[in-house]
Short mmCIF file of C-alpha atoms in Angstrom, two decimals:
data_model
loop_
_atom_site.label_atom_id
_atom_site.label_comp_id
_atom_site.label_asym_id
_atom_site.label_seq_id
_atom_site.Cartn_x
_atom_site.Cartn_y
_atom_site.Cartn_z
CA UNK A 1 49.19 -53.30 -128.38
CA UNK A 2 47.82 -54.97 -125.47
CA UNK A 3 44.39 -56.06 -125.31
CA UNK A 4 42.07 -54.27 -123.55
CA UNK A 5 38.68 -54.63 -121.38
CA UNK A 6 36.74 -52.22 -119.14
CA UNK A 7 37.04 -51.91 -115.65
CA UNK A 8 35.10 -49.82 -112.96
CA UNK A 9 37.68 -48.08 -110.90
CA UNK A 10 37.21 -46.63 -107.46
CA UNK A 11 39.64 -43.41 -106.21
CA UNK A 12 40.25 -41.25 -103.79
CA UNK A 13 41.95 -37.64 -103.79
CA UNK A 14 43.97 -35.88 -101.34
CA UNK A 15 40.79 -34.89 -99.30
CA UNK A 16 39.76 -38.60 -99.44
CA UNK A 17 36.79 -37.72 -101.85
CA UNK A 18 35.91 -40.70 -103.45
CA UNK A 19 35.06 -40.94 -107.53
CA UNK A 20 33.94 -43.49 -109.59
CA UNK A 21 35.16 -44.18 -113.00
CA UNK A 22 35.00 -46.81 -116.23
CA UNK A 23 38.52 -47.00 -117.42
CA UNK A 24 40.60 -49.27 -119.55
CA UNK A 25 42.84 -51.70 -118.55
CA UNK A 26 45.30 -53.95 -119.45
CA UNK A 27 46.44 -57.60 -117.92
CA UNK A 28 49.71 -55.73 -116.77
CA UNK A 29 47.11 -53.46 -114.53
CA UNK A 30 45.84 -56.12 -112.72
CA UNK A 31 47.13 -57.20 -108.92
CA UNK A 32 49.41 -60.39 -107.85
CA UNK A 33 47.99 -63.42 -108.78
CA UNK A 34 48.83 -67.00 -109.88
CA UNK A 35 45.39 -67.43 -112.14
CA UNK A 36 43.93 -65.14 -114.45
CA UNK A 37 40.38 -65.47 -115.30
CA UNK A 38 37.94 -64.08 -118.25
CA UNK A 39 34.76 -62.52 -116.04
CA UNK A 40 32.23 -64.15 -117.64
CA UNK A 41 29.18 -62.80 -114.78
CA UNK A 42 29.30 -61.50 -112.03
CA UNK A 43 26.64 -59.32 -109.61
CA UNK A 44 26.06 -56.46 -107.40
CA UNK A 45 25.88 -57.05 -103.52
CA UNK A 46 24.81 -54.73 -100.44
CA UNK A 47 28.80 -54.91 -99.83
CA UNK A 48 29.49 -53.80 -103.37
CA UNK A 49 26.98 -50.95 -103.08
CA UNK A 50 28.43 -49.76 -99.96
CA UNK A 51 32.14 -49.87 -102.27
CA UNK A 52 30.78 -48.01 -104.57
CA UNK A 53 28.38 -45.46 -103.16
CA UNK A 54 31.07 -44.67 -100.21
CA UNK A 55 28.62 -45.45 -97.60
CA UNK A 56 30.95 -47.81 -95.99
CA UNK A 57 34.75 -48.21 -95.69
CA UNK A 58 34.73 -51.40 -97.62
CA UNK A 59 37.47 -50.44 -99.63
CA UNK A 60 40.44 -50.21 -97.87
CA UNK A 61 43.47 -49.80 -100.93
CA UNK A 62 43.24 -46.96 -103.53
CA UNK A 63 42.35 -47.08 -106.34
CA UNK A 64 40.50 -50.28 -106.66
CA UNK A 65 38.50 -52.28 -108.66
CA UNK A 66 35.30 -52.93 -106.50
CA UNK A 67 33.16 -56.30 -106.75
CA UNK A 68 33.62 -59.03 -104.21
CA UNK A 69 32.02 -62.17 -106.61
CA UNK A 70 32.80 -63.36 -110.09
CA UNK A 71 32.34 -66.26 -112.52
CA UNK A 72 34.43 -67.35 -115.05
CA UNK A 73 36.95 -69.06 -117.41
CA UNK A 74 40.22 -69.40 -116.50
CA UNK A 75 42.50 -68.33 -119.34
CA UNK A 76 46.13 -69.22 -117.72
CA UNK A 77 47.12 -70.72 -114.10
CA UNK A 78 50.29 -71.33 -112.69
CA UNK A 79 48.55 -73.10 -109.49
CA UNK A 80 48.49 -76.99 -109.33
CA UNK A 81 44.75 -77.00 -109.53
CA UNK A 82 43.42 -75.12 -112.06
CA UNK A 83 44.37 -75.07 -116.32
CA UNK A 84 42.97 -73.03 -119.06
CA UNK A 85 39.28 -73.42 -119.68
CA UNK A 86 38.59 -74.52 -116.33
CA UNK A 87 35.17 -72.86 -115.11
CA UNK A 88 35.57 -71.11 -111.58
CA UNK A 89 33.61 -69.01 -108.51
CA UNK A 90 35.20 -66.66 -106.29
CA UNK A 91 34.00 -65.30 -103.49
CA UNK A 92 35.55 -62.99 -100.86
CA UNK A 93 38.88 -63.37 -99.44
CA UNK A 94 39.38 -59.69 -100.01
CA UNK A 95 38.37 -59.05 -103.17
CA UNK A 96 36.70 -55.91 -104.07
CA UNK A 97 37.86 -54.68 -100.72
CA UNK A 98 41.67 -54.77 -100.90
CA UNK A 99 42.21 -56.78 -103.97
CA UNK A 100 41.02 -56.07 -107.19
CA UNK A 101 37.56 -57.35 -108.07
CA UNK A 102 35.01 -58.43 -110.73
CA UNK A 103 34.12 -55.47 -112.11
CA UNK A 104 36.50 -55.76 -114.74
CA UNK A 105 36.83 -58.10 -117.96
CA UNK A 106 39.73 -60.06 -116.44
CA UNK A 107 40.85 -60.60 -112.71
CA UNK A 108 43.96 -62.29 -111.51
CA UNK A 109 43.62 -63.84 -107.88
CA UNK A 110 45.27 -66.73 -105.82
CA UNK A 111 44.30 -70.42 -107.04
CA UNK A 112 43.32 -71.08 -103.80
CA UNK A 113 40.75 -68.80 -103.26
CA UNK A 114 38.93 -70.50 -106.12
CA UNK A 115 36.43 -73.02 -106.20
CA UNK A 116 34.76 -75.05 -109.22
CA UNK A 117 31.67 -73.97 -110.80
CA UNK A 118 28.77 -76.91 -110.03
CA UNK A 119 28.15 -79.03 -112.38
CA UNK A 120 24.65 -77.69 -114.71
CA UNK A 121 25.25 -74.55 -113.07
CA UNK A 122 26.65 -71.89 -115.89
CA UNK A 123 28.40 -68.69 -114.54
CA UNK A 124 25.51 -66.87 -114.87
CA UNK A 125 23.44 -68.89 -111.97
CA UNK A 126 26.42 -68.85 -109.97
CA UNK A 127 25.95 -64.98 -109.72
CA UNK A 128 22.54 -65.59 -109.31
CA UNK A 129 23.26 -66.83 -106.07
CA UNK A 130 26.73 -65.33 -105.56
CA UNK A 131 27.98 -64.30 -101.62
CA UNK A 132 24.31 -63.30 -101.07
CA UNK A 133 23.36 -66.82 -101.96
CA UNK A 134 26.46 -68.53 -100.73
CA UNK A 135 26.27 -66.89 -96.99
CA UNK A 136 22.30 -68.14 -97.24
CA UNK A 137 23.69 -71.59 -97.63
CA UNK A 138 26.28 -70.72 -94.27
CA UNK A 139 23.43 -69.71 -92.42
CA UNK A 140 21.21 -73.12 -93.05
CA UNK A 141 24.49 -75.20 -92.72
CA UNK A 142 24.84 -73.32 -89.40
CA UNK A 143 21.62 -74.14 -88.47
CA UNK A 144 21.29 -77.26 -89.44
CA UNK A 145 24.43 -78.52 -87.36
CA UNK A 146 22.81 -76.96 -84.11
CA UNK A 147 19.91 -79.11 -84.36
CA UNK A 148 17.58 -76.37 -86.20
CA UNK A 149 15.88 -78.93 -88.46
CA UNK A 150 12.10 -78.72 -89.46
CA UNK A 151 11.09 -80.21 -86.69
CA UNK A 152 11.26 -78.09 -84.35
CA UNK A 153 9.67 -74.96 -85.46
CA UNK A 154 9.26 -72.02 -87.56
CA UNK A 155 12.17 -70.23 -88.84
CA UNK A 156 12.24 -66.56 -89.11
CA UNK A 157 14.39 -64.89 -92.36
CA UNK A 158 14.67 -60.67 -92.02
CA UNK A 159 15.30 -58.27 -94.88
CA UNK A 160 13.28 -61.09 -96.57
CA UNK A 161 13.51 -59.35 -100.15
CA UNK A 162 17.13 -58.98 -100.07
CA UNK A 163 19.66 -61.02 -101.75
CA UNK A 164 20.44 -63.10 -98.38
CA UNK A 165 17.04 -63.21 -97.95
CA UNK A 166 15.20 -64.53 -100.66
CA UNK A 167 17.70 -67.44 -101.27
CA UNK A 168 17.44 -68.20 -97.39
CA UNK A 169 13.92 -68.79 -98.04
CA UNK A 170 13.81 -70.39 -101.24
CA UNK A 171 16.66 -73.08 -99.55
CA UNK A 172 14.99 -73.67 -96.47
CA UNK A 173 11.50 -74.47 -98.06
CA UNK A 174 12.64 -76.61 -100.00
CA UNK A 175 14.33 -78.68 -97.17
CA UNK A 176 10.88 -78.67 -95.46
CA UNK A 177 11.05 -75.56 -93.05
CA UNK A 178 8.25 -73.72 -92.23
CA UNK A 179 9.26 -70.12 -93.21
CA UNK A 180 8.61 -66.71 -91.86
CA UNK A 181 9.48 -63.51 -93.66
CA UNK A 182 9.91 -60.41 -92.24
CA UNK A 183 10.14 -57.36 -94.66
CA UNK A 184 9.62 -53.50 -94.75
CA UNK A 185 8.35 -54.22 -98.34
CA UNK A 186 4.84 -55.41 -98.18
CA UNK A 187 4.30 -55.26 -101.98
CA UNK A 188 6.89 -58.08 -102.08
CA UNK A 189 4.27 -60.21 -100.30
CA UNK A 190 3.12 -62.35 -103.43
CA UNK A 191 6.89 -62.74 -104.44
CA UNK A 192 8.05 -63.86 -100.91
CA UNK A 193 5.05 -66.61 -100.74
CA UNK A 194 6.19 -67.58 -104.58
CA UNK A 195 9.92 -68.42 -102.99
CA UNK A 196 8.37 -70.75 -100.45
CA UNK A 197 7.53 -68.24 -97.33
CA UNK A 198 4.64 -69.62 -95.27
CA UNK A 199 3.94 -66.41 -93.57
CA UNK A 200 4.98 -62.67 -94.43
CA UNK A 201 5.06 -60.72 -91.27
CA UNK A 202 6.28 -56.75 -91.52
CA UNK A 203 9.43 -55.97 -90.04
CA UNK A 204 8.08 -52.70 -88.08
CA UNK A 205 7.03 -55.77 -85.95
CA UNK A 206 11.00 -56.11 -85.31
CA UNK A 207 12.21 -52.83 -85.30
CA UNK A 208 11.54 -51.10 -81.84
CA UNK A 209 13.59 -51.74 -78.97
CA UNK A 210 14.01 -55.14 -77.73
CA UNK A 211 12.85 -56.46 -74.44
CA UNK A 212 14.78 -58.96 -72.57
CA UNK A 213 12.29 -61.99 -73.25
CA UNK A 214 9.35 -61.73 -75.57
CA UNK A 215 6.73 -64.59 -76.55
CA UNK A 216 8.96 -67.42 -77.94
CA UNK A 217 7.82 -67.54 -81.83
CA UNK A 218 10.32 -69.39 -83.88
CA UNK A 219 12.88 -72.15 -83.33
CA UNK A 220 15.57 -70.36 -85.95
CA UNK A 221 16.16 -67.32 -87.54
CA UNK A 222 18.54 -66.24 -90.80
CA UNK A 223 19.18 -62.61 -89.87
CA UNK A 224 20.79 -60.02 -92.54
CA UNK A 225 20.13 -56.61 -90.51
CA UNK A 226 21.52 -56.63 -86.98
CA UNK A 227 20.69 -54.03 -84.77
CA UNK A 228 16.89 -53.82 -83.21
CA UNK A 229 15.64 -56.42 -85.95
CA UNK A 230 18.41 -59.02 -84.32
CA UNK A 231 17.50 -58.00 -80.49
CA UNK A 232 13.82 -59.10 -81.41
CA UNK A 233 14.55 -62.22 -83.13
CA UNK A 234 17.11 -63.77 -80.16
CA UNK A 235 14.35 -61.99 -77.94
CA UNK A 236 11.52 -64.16 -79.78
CA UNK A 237 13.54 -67.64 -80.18
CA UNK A 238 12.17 -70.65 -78.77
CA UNK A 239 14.27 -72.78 -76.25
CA UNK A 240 17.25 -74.29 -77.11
CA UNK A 241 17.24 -72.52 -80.55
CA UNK A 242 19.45 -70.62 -82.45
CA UNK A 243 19.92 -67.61 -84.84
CA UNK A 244 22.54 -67.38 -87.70
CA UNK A 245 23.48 -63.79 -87.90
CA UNK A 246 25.11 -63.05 -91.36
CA UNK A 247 24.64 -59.29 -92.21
CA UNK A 248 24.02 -55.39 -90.25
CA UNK A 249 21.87 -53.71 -92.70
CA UNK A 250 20.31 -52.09 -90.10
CA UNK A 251 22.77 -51.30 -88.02
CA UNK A 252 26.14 -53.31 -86.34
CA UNK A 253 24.82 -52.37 -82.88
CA UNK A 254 22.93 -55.25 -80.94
CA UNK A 255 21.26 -53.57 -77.98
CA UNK A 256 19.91 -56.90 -76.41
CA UNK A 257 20.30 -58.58 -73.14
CA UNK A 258 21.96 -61.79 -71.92
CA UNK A 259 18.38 -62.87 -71.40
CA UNK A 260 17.46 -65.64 -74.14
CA UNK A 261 21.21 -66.83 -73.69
CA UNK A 262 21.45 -67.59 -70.08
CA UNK A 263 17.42 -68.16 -69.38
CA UNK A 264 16.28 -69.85 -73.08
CA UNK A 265 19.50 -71.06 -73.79
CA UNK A 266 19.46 -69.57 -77.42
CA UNK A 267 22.79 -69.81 -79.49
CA UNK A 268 24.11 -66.90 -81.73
CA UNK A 269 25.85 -68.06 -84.69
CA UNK A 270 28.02 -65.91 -86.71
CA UNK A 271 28.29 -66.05 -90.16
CA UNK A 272 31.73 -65.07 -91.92
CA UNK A 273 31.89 -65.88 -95.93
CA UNK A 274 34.63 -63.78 -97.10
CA UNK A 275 37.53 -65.61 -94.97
CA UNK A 276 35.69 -69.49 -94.36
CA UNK A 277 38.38 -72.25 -95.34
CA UNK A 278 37.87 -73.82 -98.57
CA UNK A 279 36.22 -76.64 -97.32
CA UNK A 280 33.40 -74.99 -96.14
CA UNK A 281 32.80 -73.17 -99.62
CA UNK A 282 33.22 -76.38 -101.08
CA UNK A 283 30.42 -78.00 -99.30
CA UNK A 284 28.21 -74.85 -99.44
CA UNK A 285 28.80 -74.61 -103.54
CA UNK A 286 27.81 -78.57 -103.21
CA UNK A 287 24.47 -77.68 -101.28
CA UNK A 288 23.76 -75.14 -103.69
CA UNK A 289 23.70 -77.33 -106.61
CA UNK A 290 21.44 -80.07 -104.91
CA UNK A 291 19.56 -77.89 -102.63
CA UNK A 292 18.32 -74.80 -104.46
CA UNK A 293 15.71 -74.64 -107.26
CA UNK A 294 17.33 -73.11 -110.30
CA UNK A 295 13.53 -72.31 -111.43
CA UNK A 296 13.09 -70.20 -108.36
CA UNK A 297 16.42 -68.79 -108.78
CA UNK A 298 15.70 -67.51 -111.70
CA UNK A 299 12.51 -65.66 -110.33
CA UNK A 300 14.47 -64.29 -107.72
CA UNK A 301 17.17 -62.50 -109.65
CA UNK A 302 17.07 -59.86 -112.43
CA UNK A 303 20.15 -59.43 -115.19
CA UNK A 304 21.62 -56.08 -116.42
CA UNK A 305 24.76 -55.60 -118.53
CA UNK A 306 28.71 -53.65 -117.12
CA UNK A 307 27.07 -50.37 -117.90
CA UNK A 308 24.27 -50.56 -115.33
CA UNK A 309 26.22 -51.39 -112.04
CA UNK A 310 27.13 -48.28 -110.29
CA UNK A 311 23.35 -47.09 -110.78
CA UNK A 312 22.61 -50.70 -109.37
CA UNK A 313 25.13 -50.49 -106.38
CA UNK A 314 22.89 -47.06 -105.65
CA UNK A 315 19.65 -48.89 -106.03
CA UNK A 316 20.81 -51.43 -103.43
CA UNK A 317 22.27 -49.32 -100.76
CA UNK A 318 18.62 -47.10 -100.82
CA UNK A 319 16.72 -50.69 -100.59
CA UNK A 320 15.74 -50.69 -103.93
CA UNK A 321 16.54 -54.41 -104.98
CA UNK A 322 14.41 -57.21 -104.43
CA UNK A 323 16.48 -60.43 -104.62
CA UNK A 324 19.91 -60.66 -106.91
CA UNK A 325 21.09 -58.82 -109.20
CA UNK A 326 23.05 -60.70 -112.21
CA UNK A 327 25.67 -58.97 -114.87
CA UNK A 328 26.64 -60.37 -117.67
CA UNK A 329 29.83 -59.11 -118.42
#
């Protein structure tokens, strides 16, 4: 008989209902591939909780298995670069959304969607930081090659408490930056300030309608909600500065003006993880490994086994999370 392993399986009926199920599967289940890799960890996202809970079209081929991150060993490869045992991160390119995902005990995937694990980092701190983590790292990379250095002002991080978030902040302190946090969470006050925040400021402060201009308060800004929040920050940005826009938990509407771009001169950066060329990941992973404190990556994430990720995808999606969320598989 074949050897099995549990998988978290996504479907849709006729009336495009959507159910949730844990199934078993086999290695003969799993999608096109030339490496297949034993999930060692792997960790539950906003995306994934949007998969999961239905909340969002994320998933776009029935049935699936969701989760768009995973570490692991590979156990065979056909592609040049990789041989059994190798230790390996994937993020994005598809997976979870069209491809199957991580929330399974094996996953087969293209070679060269693969990157190595870091050196000192097991696969367990890789999902500590996972796309969360890994789109932080785009956003200060971003930043940094626009001329956004410590220098030249605060830098403003919304949905502080998140997963994007709370590695933003725990990167850019420790690179020197003078951090402000916005959050709708004021408990999370002491546990922002413990990441490296300077200031915690509450995000009602960014919610309402933009105006045009407002008082120019930060050079920067790492910005995971879109919408109003966004508006305010590019309305609030200093001269010659720039915001790296990375997520739309509030919203994908951005009901701003041309204002700070055409009288401040402020630059929007977009943020894409799930598609940037393997060179990019490479020198984000590379970052990662010399740039973030694996103490305070540790205090910023929280570990649950297979059985508790659907209740966890639920959790996120309602706010619920503070930081990352780490299964070992």
């Amino acid at each position: 008989m074949p050897e099995t392993f549990k998988a978290i399986l996504v479907s849709r009926d006729a009336e495009k209902k959507q159910s949730v199920a844990v199934t078993d599967l086999t290695e003969a289940d799993l999608m096109e591939g030339d490496v297949t890799i034993a999930v060692e960890a792997t960790t539950v996202n906003y995306k994934d909780g949007l998969a999961i809970t239905g909340k969002a079209p994320v998933i776009r081929r029935w049935p699936l298995v969701p989760g768009i991150d995973f570490a692991g060993t590979v156990i065979s490869s056909s592609h040049p670069d990789w041989r059994a045992g190798d230790k390996v991160i994937l993020n994005g390119w598809g997976v979870g959304e069209t491809h199957f995902g991580a929330y399974a005990g094996r996953a087969r995937v293209k070679g060269d969607w693969l990157v190595p694990l870091p050196q000192g980092m097991s696969p367990h701190d890789a999902m500590a930081v996972g796309t969360a983590g890994y789109t932080a790292m785009l956003c200060v990379m971003a930043l940094e090659r626009h001329g956004i250095l410590p220098d030249r002002g605060p830098v403003v991080v919304t949905g502080a408490a998140g997963g994007v978030g709370s590695v933003a902040i725990s990167i850019l302190s420790s690179l020197g930056y003078h951090v402000i946090a916005s959050t709708g969470r004021n408990a999370e006050s002491p546990y922002l300030i413990n990441l490296g925040a300077a200031e915690v400021i509450s995000r009602d402060e960014l919610a309402q309608p933009a105006k045009p201009l407002a008082k120019e308060r930060w050079a920067g800004g790492v910005d995971a909600v879109g919408s109003h929040t966004l508006a305010n920050v590019l309305s609030m940005t200093s001269y010659g500065g720039a915001v790296a826009a990375c997520g739309l938990a509030g919203g994908m509407d951005l009901p701003t003006s041309v204002a700070p771009f055409i009288l401040r001169g402020v630059s929007l950066l977009g943020i894409d993880s799930v598609m940037a060329p393997k060179a990019v990941r490479l020198e984000a992973w590379r970052r990662i490994g010399t740039d973030l404190d694996l103490q305070k990556l540790a205090s910023l994430s929280t570990t649950i086994g297979f059985d508790g990720i659907v209740d966890a995808a639920h959790d996120i999606v309602d706010g619920k999370i503070r930081g990352r969320v780490v299964v070992d598989m």
